[in-house]
Amino acid sequence: MAADENDNVMKDYSNYSLKDYNTFGIEARCSRFIEFEDFEEAVLAAAILRDSSSPYIIIGGGSNLLLTKDFEGIVVRSGIKGYHFEADCRMVCGSGEVWDDIVARSIGAGYYGMENLSLIPGDVGASAVQNIGAYGVEAKDVIDSVEAVRIATGEMVTFGCDDCGYGYRDSRFKHEWRNQYLITKVTYRLSATFIPHLDYGNIRSELDKKGIVSPSAQQLRDTIIEIRNAKLPDPKVMGNAGSFFMNPIVDRRKYELLASEYEGMPHYDIDADHVKIPAGWMIDQCGWKGQSLGRAGVHDKQALVLVNRGGATGAEIVALCETIRKDVKEKFDIDIHPEVNII
C-alpha cells in the first residue's frame, strides 16, 4: 500500500529511504516503512508485523542507530504525539514526541525531575527502551509506566518501571522483550518541588562562572544545554549519534591499579566495589580525539562521539569503532561497548 502524505491513513511505504531517520545521515533503504500515529494504528501495525514473514525492526528518532546496509524487511516507528498532566505530578506522553520537547514542557508547567536529561536526542519511546541518562540522572528515575501493544496478540499492556529491568543504558526491551512491543505512551513521575542535581560533571563549575549558586530548573536546563552544545556536534551539520560508547564499570581494584599509573584518571563511584571510568577519556588517551579513519572520525571536542565527516558508510563507522575498541583494550585492558544499535 502506498500512502499519500495527506491521506488520513497510516503511513505505509515501500522501498523507503531511512536517511532522515538516522542522525548519522547514512543513506540506506528498507523494503517497507510503517509509522503509526495512534493506538489503533499501532494495533494495525502489530497485525502487519505478525502476519508478515519479513524481518522487522522498531526505531525511534534514529539518534541511537547506525545503519550498515539496506534493510530487507519492515521498519516501524511511532508517530504518536501529544502529552497531558495527571494527578500526582504524572506526565503522560505519546511515544513519538521529541524527548527534549517534553523536558522543556515539563519545566514550563512546573514539574521537575528531567532537567539533567535536557537536549538528549531521540523520542519518548526510546527513553523507555534505552534508559537514557546524563549528568547523574537516568530515565528510570522518572518513568512511572510504559504502555505498549504486544505484537504477538495486538493487546495493550502496561508495564511499571520496576517491570522493565532497567540498568545502565539497558532494559528488558533491549533483550528478552526486543521487537515484541510497540510502545505507545510513557508516563513520567515528576515532582512539583525542584531538587537540583548538580554534583556530576562540570555542572557546578559552569554555574559558578555565571555566579549562580542556587539555580532554577530553567537555569539548570539552560546550563546543561550549553555544556552539551559545547561538546556535541549538531547532527544536521555533522552526522553523529551522540555518545557512541557506554562508560565501562570496572572493579574498584582494577581502577586503583590504573589510577596509580595514570595520574588524575577521572572516575565516578558506583558503589563500594565498582567504579565508572569515562570511555571518552580513555579514547582521548589513545590519541583518537579529532582523528579520522577514512570518512569516519572522532569529534575534536568529545572523544566519546564518532562522526560522519561526509559520505561515510555505516561499515566505515563500524571499522573506526572496532579500531578504537582494540586500542582501548590494549592500553587499559578494558572492553568498551557501543551504546548505539548497529544494524
CSV table of C-alpha atoms in Angstrom, one decimal:
chain,number,residue,atom,x,y,z
A,1,MET,CA,0.0,0.0,0.0
A,2,ALA,CA,1.4,3.4,-0.9
A,3,ALA,CA,0.1,6.3,1.1
A,4,ASP,CA,0.0,9.9,0.2
A,5,GLU,CA,1.3,12.3,2.9
A,6,ASN,CA,-2.1,14.0,3.0
A,7,ASP,CA,-4.2,10.8,3.2
A,8,ASN,CA,-5.8,10.1,6.6
A,9,VAL,CA,-4.3,6.6,6.7
A,10,MET,CA,-1.4,5.0,8.4
A,11,LYS,CA,1.9,5.8,6.7
A,12,ASP,CA,3.0,2.6,4.9
A,13,TYR,CA,5.6,2.9,2.1
A,14,SER,CA,7.7,0.6,0.0
A,15,ASN,CA,11.5,0.9,-0.8
A,16,TYR,CA,11.8,3.8,1.6
A,17,SER,CA,14.9,5.9,2.4
A,18,LEU,CA,16.0,5.9,6.0
A,19,LYS,CA,18.4,8.8,5.7
A,20,ASP,CA,16.1,11.1,7.6
A,21,TYR,CA,15.6,8.5,10.3
A,22,ASN,CA,19.2,8.1,11.5
A,23,THR,CA,21.2,11.0,12.8
A,24,PHE,CA,24.5,9.7,11.3
A,25,GLY,CA,22.9,10.6,7.9
A,26,ILE,CA,23.6,7.2,6.4
A,27,GLU,CA,21.8,6.5,3.2
A,28,ALA,CA,20.1,3.2,3.5
A,29,ARG,CA,16.7,1.9,2.5
A,30,CYS,CA,14.2,-0.6,3.8
A,31,SER,CA,11.7,-2.8,2.0
A,32,ARG,CA,8.8,-1.3,3.8
A,33,PHE,CA,8.3,1.6,6.3
A,34,ILE,CA,5.4,1.9,8.7
A,35,GLU,CA,4.6,4.8,11.0
A,36,PHE,CA,1.6,4.6,13.4
A,37,GLU,CA,0.1,7.7,14.8
A,38,ASP,CA,-2.4,6.5,17.4
A,39,PHE,CA,-3.2,3.3,19.4
A,40,GLU,CA,-5.5,1.9,16.7
A,41,GLU,CA,-2.8,2.3,14.1
A,42,ALA,CA,-0.3,0.6,16.5
A,43,VAL,CA,-2.6,-2.4,16.7
A,44,LEU,CA,-2.8,-2.4,12.9
A,45,ALA,CA,0.9,-2.2,12.6
A,46,ALA,CA,1.3,-5.1,15.1
A,47,ALA,CA,-1.0,-7.2,12.9
A,48,ILE,CA,1.1,-6.4,9.8
A,49,LEU,CA,4.3,-7.5,11.6
A,50,ARG,CA,2.6,-10.6,13.0
A,51,ASP,CA,1.3,-11.7,9.6
A,52,SER,CA,4.4,-10.9,7.6
A,53,SER,CA,7.2,-13.3,7.0
A,54,SER,CA,9.7,-10.4,6.7
A,55,PRO,CA,12.1,-9.4,9.4
A,56,TYR,CA,11.4,-6.1,11.2
A,57,ILE,CA,13.0,-3.6,13.4
A,58,ILE,CA,11.4,-0.9,15.6
A,59,ILE,CA,13.1,2.5,15.6
A,60,GLY,CA,12.6,5.9,17.2
A,61,GLY,CA,14.2,9.1,16.1
A,62,GLY,CA,17.3,7.3,14.9
A,63,SER,CA,19.6,9.1,17.3
A,64,ASN,CA,20.9,5.7,18.6
A,65,LEU,CA,21.1,3.9,15.3
A,66,LEU,CA,23.9,3.0,12.9
A,67,LEU,CA,22.8,1.5,9.6
A,68,THR,CA,25.4,-0.6,7.8
A,69,LYS,CA,23.3,-1.7,4.8
A,70,ASP,CA,19.9,-1.6,3.3
A,71,PHE,CA,17.3,-3.5,5.5
A,72,GLU,CA,15.4,-6.2,3.6
A,73,GLY,CA,12.4,-6.0,5.8
A,74,ILE,CA,10.0,-3.7,7.6
A,75,VAL,CA,11.0,-0.7,9.7
A,76,VAL,CA,8.3,0.5,12.1
A,77,ARG,CA,8.2,3.6,14.2
A,78,SER,CA,5.9,5.6,16.4
A,79,GLY,CA,4.5,8.9,15.3
A,80,ILE,CA,2.1,9.2,18.3
A,81,LYS,CA,2.1,12.8,19.6
A,82,GLY,CA,0.5,14.6,22.5
A,83,TYR,CA,1.0,14.9,26.2
A,84,HIS,CA,-1.0,15.8,29.3
A,85,PHE,CA,-0.6,16.0,33.0
A,86,GLU,CA,-2.5,13.9,35.5
A,87,ALA,CA,-2.8,13.8,39.3
A,88,ASP,CA,0.3,13.2,41.5
A,89,CYS,CA,2.6,15.1,39.0
A,90,ARG,CA,2.4,12.5,36.3
A,91,MET,CA,3.0,13.4,32.7
A,92,VAL,CA,1.6,11.1,30.0
A,93,CYS,CA,3.4,11.4,26.7
A,94,GLY,CA,2.9,9.9,23.2
A,95,SER,CA,5.9,7.7,22.3
A,96,GLY,CA,6.6,9.7,19.1
A,97,GLU,CA,7.1,13.0,21.0
A,98,VAL,CA,10.6,14.5,20.8
A,99,TRP,CA,12.2,13.9,24.2
A,100,ASP,CA,13.7,17.3,24.7
A,101,ASP,CA,10.4,19.0,23.9
A,102,ILE,CA,8.9,17.0,26.7
A,103,VAL,CA,11.7,18.1,29.1
A,104,ALA,CA,11.0,21.8,28.2
A,105,ARG,CA,7.2,21.4,28.6
A,106,SER,CA,7.6,19.7,32.0
A,107,ILE,CA,9.7,22.6,33.3
A,108,GLY,CA,7.4,25.1,31.8
A,109,ALA,CA,4.4,23.5,33.6
A,110,GLY,CA,6.2,23.5,36.9
A,111,TYR,CA,7.0,19.8,37.1
A,112,TYR,CA,10.6,18.7,37.7
A,113,GLY,CA,13.0,15.8,37.5
A,114,MET,CA,14.0,15.8,33.9
A,115,GLU,CA,16.3,18.8,33.9
A,116,ASN,CA,19.6,16.9,33.7
A,117,LEU,CA,18.3,14.9,30.7
A,118,SER,CA,18.0,18.1,28.6
A,119,LEU,CA,19.0,18.0,24.9
A,120,ILE,CA,19.4,14.2,24.7
A,121,PRO,CA,18.3,13.4,21.2
A,122,GLY,CA,15.5,11.0,20.4
A,123,ASP,CA,11.9,10.2,21.1
A,124,VAL,CA,9.9,9.5,24.2
A,125,GLY,CA,9.6,5.8,23.3
A,126,ALA,CA,13.4,5.5,23.1
A,127,SER,CA,13.7,6.9,26.6
A,128,ALA,CA,11.9,3.8,27.9
A,129,VAL,CA,13.9,1.4,25.8
A,130,GLN,CA,17.4,2.8,26.2
A,131,ASN,CA,17.0,4.1,29.8
A,132,ILE,CA,18.7,7.3,28.6
A,133,GLY,CA,20.9,9.1,31.1
A,134,ALA,CA,23.1,12.1,31.6
A,135,TYR,CA,24.7,14.1,34.5
A,136,GLY,CA,23.7,11.6,37.2
A,137,VAL,CA,20.1,11.1,36.2
A,138,GLU,CA,18.5,8.3,34.2
A,139,ALA,CA,15.1,7.9,32.6
A,140,LYS,CA,14.2,5.2,35.1
A,141,ASP,CA,14.4,7.8,37.8
A,142,VAL,CA,11.3,9.5,36.4
A,143,ILE,CA,9.5,6.7,34.4
A,144,ASP,CA,6.3,5.6,36.1
A,145,SER,CA,4.9,3.2,33.5
A,146,VAL,CA,5.1,2.2,29.8
A,147,GLU,CA,2.1,1.5,27.6
A,148,ALA,CA,2.6,-0.8,24.6
A,149,VAL,CA,0.9,-3.1,22.1
A,150,ARG,CA,2.1,-6.7,22.3
A,151,ILE,CA,2.9,-7.6,18.7
A,152,ALA,CA,2.1,-11.3,19.1
A,153,THR,CA,-1.5,-10.6,20.2
A,154,GLY,CA,-2.4,-6.9,19.4
A,155,GLU,CA,-3.4,-6.4,23.1
A,156,MET,CA,-2.5,-3.3,25.1
A,157,VAL,CA,-0.2,-3.9,28.1
A,158,THR,CA,1.2,-1.6,30.7
A,159,PHE,CA,4.5,-2.1,32.5
A,160,GLY,CA,5.5,-0.4,35.7
A,161,CYS,CA,9.0,1.0,35.9
A,162,ASP,CA,10.2,-2.0,38.0
A,163,ASP,CA,8.9,-4.5,35.4
A,164,CYS,CA,11.3,-3.1,32.8
A,165,GLY,CA,14.6,-4.3,34.3
A,166,TYR,CA,16.3,-1.0,33.9
A,167,GLY,CA,20.1,-0.9,34.2
A,168,TYR,CA,22.8,1.4,32.8
A,169,ARG,CA,21.6,2.2,29.2
A,170,ASP,CA,19.6,-1.0,29.4
A,171,SER,CA,16.2,-2.6,29.7
A,172,ARG,CA,14.2,-5.7,29.0
A,173,PHE,CA,13.1,-4.0,25.8
A,174,LYS,CA,16.6,-4.4,24.5
A,175,HIS,CA,16.9,-8.1,25.4
A,176,GLU,CA,14.1,-10.6,26.1
A,177,TRP,CA,11.4,-8.1,25.0
A,178,ARG,CA,13.3,-7.0,21.9
A,179,ASN,CA,10.9,-6.4,18.9
A,180,GLN,CA,8.0,-7.8,21.0
A,181,TYR,CA,6.2,-4.5,21.8
A,182,LEU,CA,5.2,-1.2,20.1
A,183,ILE,CA,5.5,1.4,22.7
A,184,THR,CA,2.6,3.9,22.5
A,185,LYS,CA,2.8,6.0,25.7
A,186,VAL,CA,5.2,6.7,28.5
A,187,THR,CA,4.1,8.1,31.8
A,188,TYR,CA,6.7,10.0,33.9
A,189,ARG,CA,6.5,10.6,37.6
A,190,LEU,CA,7.7,14.1,38.3
A,191,SER,CA,7.7,16.5,41.3
A,192,ALA,CA,6.2,19.9,42.0
A,193,THR,CA,9.3,20.6,44.1
A,194,PHE,CA,12.5,21.3,42.3
A,195,ILE,CA,15.5,19.4,43.7
A,196,PRO,CA,18.6,20.2,41.6
A,197,HIS,CA,21.2,17.5,40.9
A,198,LEU,CA,24.5,19.4,40.5
A,199,ASP,CA,27.3,17.1,41.6
A,200,TYR,CA,28.1,15.4,38.2
A,201,GLY,CA,30.5,16.5,35.5
A,202,ASN,CA,31.1,20.2,35.3
A,203,ILE,CA,27.6,21.4,36.2
A,204,ARG,CA,28.7,23.3,39.3
A,205,SER,CA,31.7,24.9,37.7
A,206,GLU,CA,29.6,26.2,34.8
A,207,LEU,CA,27.0,27.6,37.2
A,208,ASP,CA,29.8,29.2,39.2
A,209,LYS,CA,31.0,31.0,36.0
A,210,LYS,CA,27.6,32.6,35.9
A,211,GLY,CA,27.5,33.4,39.5
A,212,ILE,CA,24.6,31.1,40.1
A,213,VAL,CA,24.6,29.2,43.5
A,214,SER,CA,21.0,28.0,43.6
A,215,PRO,CA,19.8,27.6,40.0
A,216,SER,CA,16.2,27.5,39.0
A,217,ALA,CA,15.1,24.5,36.9
A,218,GLN,CA,15.3,26.6,33.8
A,219,GLN,CA,18.8,27.8,34.6
A,220,LEU,CA,19.9,24.3,35.2
A,221,ARG,CA,18.4,23.2,31.9
A,222,ASP,CA,20.0,26.1,30.1
A,223,THR,CA,23.4,25.3,31.6
A,224,ILE,CA,23.2,21.7,30.6
A,225,ILE,CA,22.2,22.6,27.1
A,226,GLU,CA,25.2,24.9,26.9
A,227,ILE,CA,27.5,22.2,28.1
A,228,ARG,CA,26.2,19.7,25.6
A,229,ASN,CA,26.3,22.1,22.7
A,230,ALA,CA,29.9,22.9,23.5
A,231,LYS,CA,30.8,19.2,23.4
A,232,LEU,CA,28.5,17.6,20.8
A,233,PRO,CA,28.2,18.5,17.1
A,234,ASP,CA,24.8,19.3,15.6
A,235,PRO,CA,23.8,16.1,13.6
A,236,LYS,CA,22.3,18.3,10.9
A,237,VAL,CA,25.8,19.7,10.3
A,238,MET,CA,27.9,16.6,11.1
A,239,GLY,CA,26.3,13.2,11.3
A,240,ASN,CA,26.6,11.6,14.7
A,241,ALA,CA,24.6,9.6,17.3
A,242,GLY,CA,25.8,11.5,20.4
A,243,SER,CA,27.8,9.3,22.8
A,244,PHE,CA,28.8,6.2,20.8
A,245,PHE,CA,30.2,4.2,23.6
A,246,MET,CA,29.0,3.3,27.1
A,247,ASN,CA,31.2,4.3,30.0
A,248,PRO,CA,32.6,1.0,31.4
A,249,ILE,CA,32.0,0.0,35.0
A,250,VAL,CA,35.0,-1.8,36.5
A,251,ASP,CA,36.1,-3.4,39.7
A,252,ARG,CA,37.5,-0.9,42.2
A,253,ARG,CA,40.7,-2.8,42.4
A,254,LYS,CA,41.1,-2.5,38.7
A,255,TYR,CA,40.5,1.2,38.8
A,256,GLU,CA,43.1,1.7,41.6
A,257,LEU,CA,45.7,-0.1,39.6
A,258,LEU,CA,45.1,2.1,36.6
A,259,ALA,CA,44.9,5.3,38.7
A,260,SER,CA,48.3,4.6,40.1
A,261,GLU,CA,49.6,4.5,36.6
A,262,TYR,CA,47.5,7.4,35.1
A,263,GLU,CA,47.5,10.3,37.5
A,264,GLY,CA,44.3,12.2,37.6
A,265,MET,CA,42.3,9.5,35.9
A,266,PRO,CA,38.7,10.6,36.1
A,267,HIS,CA,36.1,8.3,37.7
A,268,TYR,CA,32.6,8.1,39.2
A,269,ASP,CA,32.0,5.9,42.2
A,270,ILE,CA,29.1,3.4,41.6
A,271,ASP,CA,29.3,1.6,45.0
A,272,ALA,CA,31.9,0.3,47.4
A,273,ASP,CA,33.2,-2.2,44.8
A,274,HIS,CA,32.7,-0.6,41.4
A,275,VAL,CA,33.8,2.5,39.6
A,276,LYS,CA,32.7,4.0,36.3
A,277,ILE,CA,35.6,5.3,34.0
A,278,PRO,CA,34.7,7.7,31.2
A,279,ALA,CA,35.2,6.0,27.9
A,280,GLY,CA,35.9,9.3,26.2
A,281,TRP,CA,38.9,9.9,28.5
A,282,MET,CA,40.4,6.6,27.6
A,283,ILE,CA,39.8,7.1,23.8
A,284,ASP,CA,41.5,10.5,24.2
A,285,GLN,CA,44.4,8.9,25.9
A,286,CYS,CA,44.8,6.6,23.0
A,287,GLY,CA,45.2,9.7,20.7
A,288,TRP,CA,41.9,9.4,18.8
A,289,LYS,CA,40.3,12.7,19.6
A,290,GLY,CA,39.9,14.7,16.4
A,291,GLN,CA,41.3,11.9,14.3
A,292,SER,CA,39.8,10.1,11.3
A,293,LEU,CA,39.7,6.7,9.7
A,294,GLY,CA,38.6,7.4,6.1
A,295,ARG,CA,35.4,9.4,6.2
A,296,ALA,CA,34.6,8.4,9.8
A,297,GLY,CA,36.1,10.3,12.6
A,298,VAL,CA,36.2,11.2,16.3
A,299,HIS,CA,34.9,14.5,17.3
A,300,ASP,CA,37.6,17.0,18.3
A,301,LYS,CA,35.7,18.3,21.4
A,302,GLN,CA,34.4,15.0,22.8
A,303,ALA,CA,36.2,11.7,22.1
A,304,LEU,CA,33.1,9.7,23.0
A,305,VAL,CA,31.4,10.9,19.8
A,306,LEU,CA,32.0,9.3,16.4
A,307,VAL,CA,31.1,11.4,13.4
A,308,ASN,CA,30.3,11.1,9.7
A,309,ARG,CA,32.7,13.6,8.2
A,310,GLY,CA,30.8,13.4,4.9
A,311,GLY,CA,29.7,10.4,2.9
A,312,ALA,CA,30.8,7.8,5.4
A,313,THR,CA,29.1,4.4,5.2
A,314,GLY,CA,27.9,2.5,8.3
A,315,ALA,CA,30.7,0.0,7.6
A,316,GLU,CA,33.3,2.7,7.8
A,317,ILE,CA,32.0,3.9,11.2
A,318,VAL,CA,32.0,0.3,12.5
A,319,ALA,CA,35.6,-0.1,11.4
A,320,LEU,CA,36.5,3.0,13.3
A,321,CYS,CA,34.6,1.8,16.3
A,322,GLU,CA,36.4,-1.6,16.3
A,323,THR,CA,39.8,0.0,15.9
A,324,ILE,CA,39.1,2.3,18.9
A,325,ARG,CA,37.9,-0.6,21.0
A,326,LYS,CA,41.1,-2.6,20.2
A,327,ASP,CA,43.3,0.4,21.1
A,328,VAL,CA,41.5,0.9,24.5
A,329,LYS,CA,41.7,-2.8,25.3
A,330,GLU,CA,45.4,-2.8,24.6
A,331,LYS,CA,46.2,0.3,26.6
A,332,PHE,CA,43.9,-0.2,29.6
A,333,ASP,CA,42.8,-3.8,29.4
A,334,ILE,CA,39.2,-2.6,29.5
A,335,ASP,CA,36.5,-3.5,27.0
A,336,ILE,CA,34.2,-0.7,25.9
A,337,HIS,CA,31.0,-1.4,24.1
A,338,PRO,CA,28.8,0.7,21.7
A,339,GLU,CA,25.7,2.3,23.1
A,340,VAL,CA,24.5,2.7,19.5
A,341,ASN,CA,22.3,0.0,18.0
A,342,ILE,CA,24.2,-1.3,14.9
A,343,ILE,CA,22.1,-2.8,12.2
